[in-house]
Short mmCIF file of C-alpha atoms and ligand atoms in Angstrom, two decimals:
data_model
loop_
_atom_site.label_atom_id
_atom_site.label_comp_id
_atom_site.label_asym_id
_atom_site.label_seq_id
_atom_site.Cartn_x
_atom_site.Cartn_y
_atom_site.Cartn_z
CA UNK A 261 30.69 81.09 -46.47
CA UNK A 262 33.27 81.64 -49.15
CA UNK A 263 35.99 83.91 -49.93
CA UNK A 264 36.40 84.91 -46.25
CA UNK A 265 39.25 87.21 -45.53
CA UNK A 266 40.92 89.13 -42.64
CA UNK A 267 37.89 91.44 -42.49
CA UNK A 268 35.16 88.94 -42.60
CA UNK A 269 36.55 85.72 -40.95
CA UNK A 270 35.77 86.74 -37.36
CA UNK A 271 32.13 87.60 -37.96
CA UNK A 272 31.51 84.44 -39.96
CA UNK A 273 33.33 82.19 -37.35
CA UNK A 274 31.19 83.72 -34.52
CA UNK A 275 28.07 83.02 -36.65
CA UNK A 276 29.18 79.39 -37.15
CA UNK A 277 29.98 78.68 -33.44
CA UNK A 278 26.81 80.11 -31.95
CA UNK A 279 24.14 77.92 -33.64
CA UNK A 280 23.84 75.23 -30.99
CA UNK A 281 20.78 74.78 -28.56
CA UNK A 282 22.80 75.47 -25.40
CA UNK A 283 22.89 79.23 -24.71
CA UNK A 284 25.86 79.08 -22.44
CA UNK A 285 27.92 77.21 -25.08
CA UNK A 286 26.98 79.69 -27.58
CA UNK A 287 28.05 82.60 -25.24
CA UNK A 288 31.29 80.96 -24.32
CA UNK A 289 32.09 80.10 -28.00
CA UNK A 290 31.32 83.60 -29.00
CA UNK A 291 33.57 85.17 -26.50
CA UNK A 292 36.29 82.61 -27.20
CA UNK A 293 36.43 83.38 -30.93
CA UNK A 294 36.16 87.16 -30.29
CA UNK A 295 39.03 87.19 -27.85
CA UNK A 296 41.11 84.62 -29.69
CA UNK A 297 40.88 86.47 -33.00
CA UNK A 298 41.61 89.85 -31.24
CA UNK A 299 44.79 88.19 -29.74
CA UNK A 300 45.92 86.99 -33.09
CA UNK A 301 45.12 90.28 -34.86
CA UNK A 302 47.24 91.96 -32.14
CA UNK A 303 50.23 89.86 -32.18
CA UNK A 304 50.17 88.96 -35.89
CA UNK A 305 52.15 85.63 -35.53
CA UNK A 306 54.34 84.49 -38.32
CA UNK A 307 53.57 80.95 -39.52
CA UNK A 308 56.54 79.60 -37.57
CA UNK A 309 55.41 81.31 -34.43
CA UNK A 310 51.83 79.75 -34.87
CA UNK A 311 53.63 76.27 -35.24
CA UNK A 312 55.57 76.97 -32.04
CA UNK A 313 52.34 77.76 -30.22
CA UNK A 314 50.75 74.54 -31.42
CA UNK A 315 53.82 72.47 -30.59
CA UNK A 316 53.80 74.18 -27.05
CA UNK A 317 50.14 73.18 -26.36
CA UNK A 318 50.83 69.72 -27.78
CA UNK A 319 53.81 69.28 -25.34
CA UNK A 320 51.56 70.57 -22.50
CA UNK A 321 48.98 67.88 -23.35
CA UNK A 322 51.61 65.16 -23.73
CA UNK A 323 53.06 65.97 -20.28
CA UNK A 324 49.69 65.24 -18.57
CA UNK A 325 49.34 61.90 -16.78
CA UNK A 326 47.62 60.47 -13.71
CA UNK A 327 50.07 62.30 -11.57
CA UNK A 328 50.96 65.43 -13.55
CA UNK A 329 48.43 68.11 -14.85
CA UNK A 330 50.49 70.51 -16.99
CA UNK A 331 47.35 72.31 -18.21
CA UNK A 332 46.38 73.25 -14.70
CA UNK A 333 50.04 74.32 -14.15
CA UNK A 334 49.72 76.50 -17.14
CA UNK A 335 46.52 77.98 -15.89
CA UNK A 336 48.11 78.65 -12.50
CA UNK A 337 51.24 80.30 -13.93
CA UNK A 338 49.17 82.48 -16.17
CA UNK A 339 47.05 83.75 -13.34
CA UNK A 340 43.92 82.05 -14.69
CA UNK A 341 43.41 79.69 -11.66
CA UNK A 342 43.48 82.58 -9.13
CA UNK A 343 41.24 84.61 -11.40
CA UNK A 344 38.68 81.72 -11.46
CA UNK A 345 39.00 81.42 -7.80
CA UNK A 346 38.52 85.11 -7.16
CA UNK A 347 35.36 85.11 -9.42
CA UNK A 348 33.96 82.09 -7.54
CA UNK A 349 34.72 83.43 -4.07
CA UNK A 350 33.22 86.91 -3.77
CA UNK A 351 32.57 86.37 -0.13
CA UNK A 352 31.45 88.31 2.88
CA UNK A 353 33.96 90.37 4.95
CA UNK A 354 35.43 88.27 7.72
CA UNK A 355 35.43 84.89 5.89
CA UNK A 356 38.80 83.35 5.46
CA UNK A 357 40.16 84.02 1.97
CA UNK A 358 40.65 81.30 -0.52
CA UNK A 359 43.68 80.47 -2.65
CA UNK A 360 44.74 77.99 -5.34
CA UNK A 361 44.17 74.25 -4.77
CA UNK A 362 47.28 73.02 -6.27
CA UNK A 363 48.02 69.50 -7.77
CA UNK A 364 49.18 67.70 -4.60
CA UNK A 365 46.02 66.90 -2.72
CA UNK A 366 45.48 63.22 -2.31
CA UNK A 367 42.00 61.88 -1.47
CA UNK A 368 43.18 58.83 0.33
CA UNK A 369 45.03 60.79 2.91
CA UNK A 370 45.07 59.32 6.49
CA UNK A 371 42.50 60.31 9.10
CA UNK A 372 44.17 61.05 12.37
CA UNK A 373 43.04 62.01 15.84
CA UNK A 374 43.53 65.58 17.16
CA UNK A 375 47.04 65.97 18.55
CA UNK A 376 48.64 63.35 16.14
CA UNK A 377 51.87 63.88 14.36
CA UNK A 378 51.22 63.72 10.62
CA UNK A 379 54.92 63.73 9.82
CA UNK A 380 56.48 61.36 12.34
CA UNK A 381 59.39 60.16 10.27
CA UNK A 382 60.42 63.55 8.69
CA UNK A 383 63.57 65.53 9.23
CA UNK A 384 62.94 69.14 9.88
CA UNK A 385 61.94 71.54 12.58
CA UNK A 386 58.93 70.19 14.61
CA UNK A 387 55.81 72.33 14.07
CA UNK A 388 52.68 72.57 16.18
CA UNK A 389 49.68 73.73 14.14
CA UNK A 390 46.54 74.73 16.00
CA UNK A 391 43.43 76.90 15.45
CA UNK A 392 39.63 77.07 15.33
CA UNK A 393 36.87 76.64 12.70
CA UNK A 394 33.91 78.90 13.14
CA UNK A 395 31.02 80.28 11.07
CA UNK A 396 30.56 83.82 9.92
CA UNK A 397 28.62 84.67 13.25
CA UNK A 398 31.64 83.47 15.21
CA UNK A 399 30.01 80.21 16.34
CA UNK A 400 32.52 77.29 16.67
CA UNK A 401 31.92 74.51 14.20
CA UNK A 402 32.26 71.07 15.76
CA UNK A 403 33.18 68.18 13.71
CA UNK A 404 34.56 70.09 10.77
CA UNK A 405 36.89 68.19 8.35
CA UNK A 406 40.27 69.85 8.56
CA UNK A 407 42.53 68.59 5.72
CA UNK A 408 46.23 69.78 5.83
CA UNK A 409 49.12 68.94 3.52
CA UNK A 410 52.54 70.53 2.75
CA UNK A 411 55.96 69.84 1.47
CA UNK A 412 58.86 68.45 3.36
CA UNK A 413 61.83 70.49 4.47
CA UNK A 414 63.41 69.95 1.09
CA UNK A 415 60.57 71.37 -0.87
CA UNK A 416 58.94 68.14 -2.13
CA UNK A 417 55.54 66.75 -1.61
CA UNK A 418 55.27 63.02 -0.71
CA UNK A 419 53.65 62.25 -4.21
CA UNK A 420 56.61 63.65 -6.01
CA UNK A 421 59.09 61.34 -4.45
CA UNK A 422 57.29 58.07 -3.83
CA UNK A 423 54.16 56.25 -2.95
CA UNK A 424 54.03 56.60 0.91
CA UNK A 425 51.66 59.32 2.01
CA UNK A 426 53.48 61.75 4.28
CA UNK A 427 52.93 65.19 5.59
CA UNK A 428 49.18 65.11 5.09
CA UNK A 429 46.13 64.10 7.03
CA UNK A 430 42.56 64.83 7.87
CA UNK A 431 41.49 65.86 11.40
CA UNK A 432 38.12 66.65 12.91
CA UNK A 433 37.59 69.80 14.93
CA UNK A 434 36.37 69.22 18.54
CA UNK A 435 33.17 70.38 20.32
CA UNK A 436 34.64 73.85 20.47
CA UNK A 437 35.67 74.04 16.82
CA UNK A 438 39.37 73.51 17.82
CA UNK A 439 41.92 71.46 15.96
CA UNK A 440 45.59 70.84 16.56
CA UNK A 441 48.23 68.55 15.24
CA UNK A 442 52.06 68.15 14.85
CA UNK A 443 54.06 68.10 11.68
CA UNK A 444 57.39 69.58 10.49
CA UNK A 445 58.18 72.98 8.95
CA UNK A 446 57.87 72.88 5.09
CA UNK A 447 59.81 75.20 2.87
CA UNK A 448 59.48 77.28 -0.29
CA UNK A 449 59.75 75.08 -3.47
CA UNK A 450 59.66 75.28 -7.24
CA UNK A 451 56.56 74.10 -9.00
CA UNK A 452 57.21 71.19 -11.45
CA UNK A 453 59.39 72.91 -14.05
CA UNK A 454 60.88 70.15 -16.16
CA UNK A 455 58.13 70.48 -18.79
CA UNK A 456 56.69 73.09 -21.20
CA UNK A 457 55.48 75.26 -18.41
CA UNK A 458 58.98 75.42 -16.99
CA UNK A 459 60.42 76.29 -20.44
CA UNK A 460 57.68 79.08 -20.54
CA UNK A 461 58.73 80.47 -17.17
CA UNK A 462 62.37 80.54 -18.20
CA UNK A 463 61.54 82.27 -21.47
CA UNK A 464 59.43 84.82 -19.51
CA UNK A 465 62.41 85.48 -17.13
CA UNK A 466 60.44 84.10 -14.18
CA UNK A 467 61.47 81.85 -11.32
CA UNK A 468 59.41 78.77 -10.47
CA UNK A 469 59.03 79.30 -6.76
CA UNK A 470 56.07 79.20 -4.36
CA UNK A 471 56.63 80.69 -0.91
CA UNK A 472 56.47 78.37 2.11
CA UNK A 473 52.96 77.33 2.96
CA UNK A 474 50.66 74.76 4.50
CA UNK A 475 47.55 73.83 2.48
CA UNK A 476 44.14 73.48 4.14
CA UNK A 477 40.78 72.25 2.91
CA UNK A 478 38.13 72.73 5.60
CA UNK A 479 34.63 71.25 5.13
CA UNK A 480 31.51 71.42 7.33
CA UNK A 481 27.81 70.80 7.03
CA UNK A 482 25.99 73.86 5.78
CA UNK A 483 29.19 75.78 4.91
CA UNK A 484 31.13 76.34 1.73
CA UNK A 485 34.28 74.17 1.57
CA UNK A 486 37.23 76.42 2.14
CA UNK A 487 40.45 75.74 0.14
CA UNK A 488 43.28 77.89 1.30
CA UNK A 489 46.91 78.01 2.58
CA UNK A 490 48.75 79.66 5.43
CA UNK A 491 51.95 81.41 4.35
CA UNK A 492 54.87 82.58 6.58
CA UNK A 493 55.80 86.21 6.91
CA UNK A 494 59.46 86.11 6.29
CA UNK A 495 59.51 84.09 3.05
CA UNK A 496 61.53 85.54 0.15
CA UNK A 497 58.86 84.52 -2.48
CA UNK A 498 55.80 86.15 -0.86
CA UNK A 499 55.69 88.88 -3.35
CA UNK A 500 56.61 86.79 -6.35
CA UNK A 501 54.58 83.55 -6.02
CA UNK A 502 54.74 81.94 -9.38
CA UNK A 503 51.00 81.01 -9.19
CA UNK A 504 49.90 84.57 -7.84
CA UNK A 505 48.26 82.76 -4.74
CA UNK A 506 49.46 85.04 -1.73
CA UNK A 507 46.92 87.12 0.26
CA UNK A 508 47.90 89.22 3.18
CA UNK A 509 45.13 87.81 5.31
CA UNK A 510 46.78 84.28 5.04
CA UNK A 511 50.31 85.39 5.86
CA UNK A 512 51.11 84.29 9.48
CA UNK A 513 54.10 84.06 11.72
CA UNK A 514 55.74 81.21 13.59
CA UNK A 515 56.36 81.38 17.28
CA UNK A 516 59.64 80.00 18.36
CA UNK A 517 59.03 77.70 21.33
CA UNK A 518 61.51 75.96 23.54
CA UNK A 519 61.58 72.24 24.27
CA UNK A 520 59.28 71.20 27.14
CA UNK A 521 55.54 70.95 27.61
CA UNK A 522 53.62 72.02 24.46
CA UNK A 523 50.13 73.57 24.42
CA UNK A 524 48.54 70.16 23.95
CA UNK A 525 50.12 68.79 27.09
CA UNK A 526 52.63 66.64 25.16
CA UNK A 527 56.37 66.94 25.90
CA UNK A 528 58.54 68.25 22.92
CA UNK A 529 62.12 67.06 23.41
CA UNK A 530 63.33 69.63 20.77
CA UNK A 531 62.76 73.38 20.34
CA UNK A 532 59.86 73.75 18.00
CA UNK A 533 57.68 76.31 16.02
CA UNK A 534 53.95 76.91 16.56
CA UNK A 535 51.44 78.35 14.17
CA UNK A 536 47.88 79.32 15.04
CA UNK A 537 45.01 80.37 12.86
CA UNK A 538 41.29 81.02 13.18
CA UNK A 539 39.38 79.92 10.03
CA UNK A 540 36.02 81.37 9.31
CA UNK A 541 33.68 79.64 6.79
CA UNK A 542 30.87 81.15 4.83
CA UNK A 543 27.41 79.65 4.68
CA UNK A 544 26.56 77.41 1.67
CA UNK A 545 24.24 79.20 -0.74
C1 LIG B 799 50.93 73.96 -4.58
O1 LIG B 799 50.83 74.87 -3.82
O2 LIG B 799 50.92 72.71 -4.16
C2 LIG B 799 50.86 74.30 -6.07
C3 LIG B 799 49.83 75.13 -6.59
C4 LIG B 799 49.95 75.43 -7.93
C5 LIG B 799 50.87 74.83 -8.71
C6 LIG B 799 51.80 73.84 -8.21
C7 LIG B 799 51.82 73.61 -6.92
FE1 LIG B 800 51.81 73.67 -2.10
#
């Protein structure tokens, strides 16, 4: 392994990285070196450009903390997260489509009864969310865990501004697979863009926005856990989501409701919006 040059380096590197016992590691290492070397051969970086790239990745690593995952953000904004999601969710027709998980889920979210308001102290337009959870045969799923979370009407998640958990909760579907809860309307927002990923977006001439959405994670016994969002049909960023997460089947529309008795029998003193969606889970393998 001496005197390697532009012509022989790739072959020799592949030989060196594929000698381990684990076949999957060999396959991944081989593909990694093959694609990485092809990328370098194509762009022919100057030494200064290579140093810039190393510094960029170093800054991405240094930005990571308990509450900030800059590498996932990089994966999201380069379309990798949605590609991994697509590869892992080649699912039957009729099953609700998946989209990116995002960094703002919190395991310790409150568990609330059906009909509760998960955003009681927020400003913003009241929003009544309801729907059903069923299996691929259309059978309602009782007791499904329905997690919902979203930004405030200013475009921030609770975890971005303080330690109080807000605008998030877990509900359980009733005997007919139904769920319903109150919250406030979220809005479109920029992903965290004060770090190297933000610099990258600016250099690429891209905006940092995600269209307005409510996140859902729905889990039930014997079914694959569904991670998805509901988007709103008049959002200006639907066709330029910075993380490539929008799917037409997840784009919904608000109904504008007047103050008075709401579908759950409660009285809304203010005009409000309502949103309804029927989630279909796919059977666990
Ligand atoms: C989100 O929707 O919460 C999100 C997804 C990807 C990157 C940043 C935020
Ligand atoms: Fe989000």
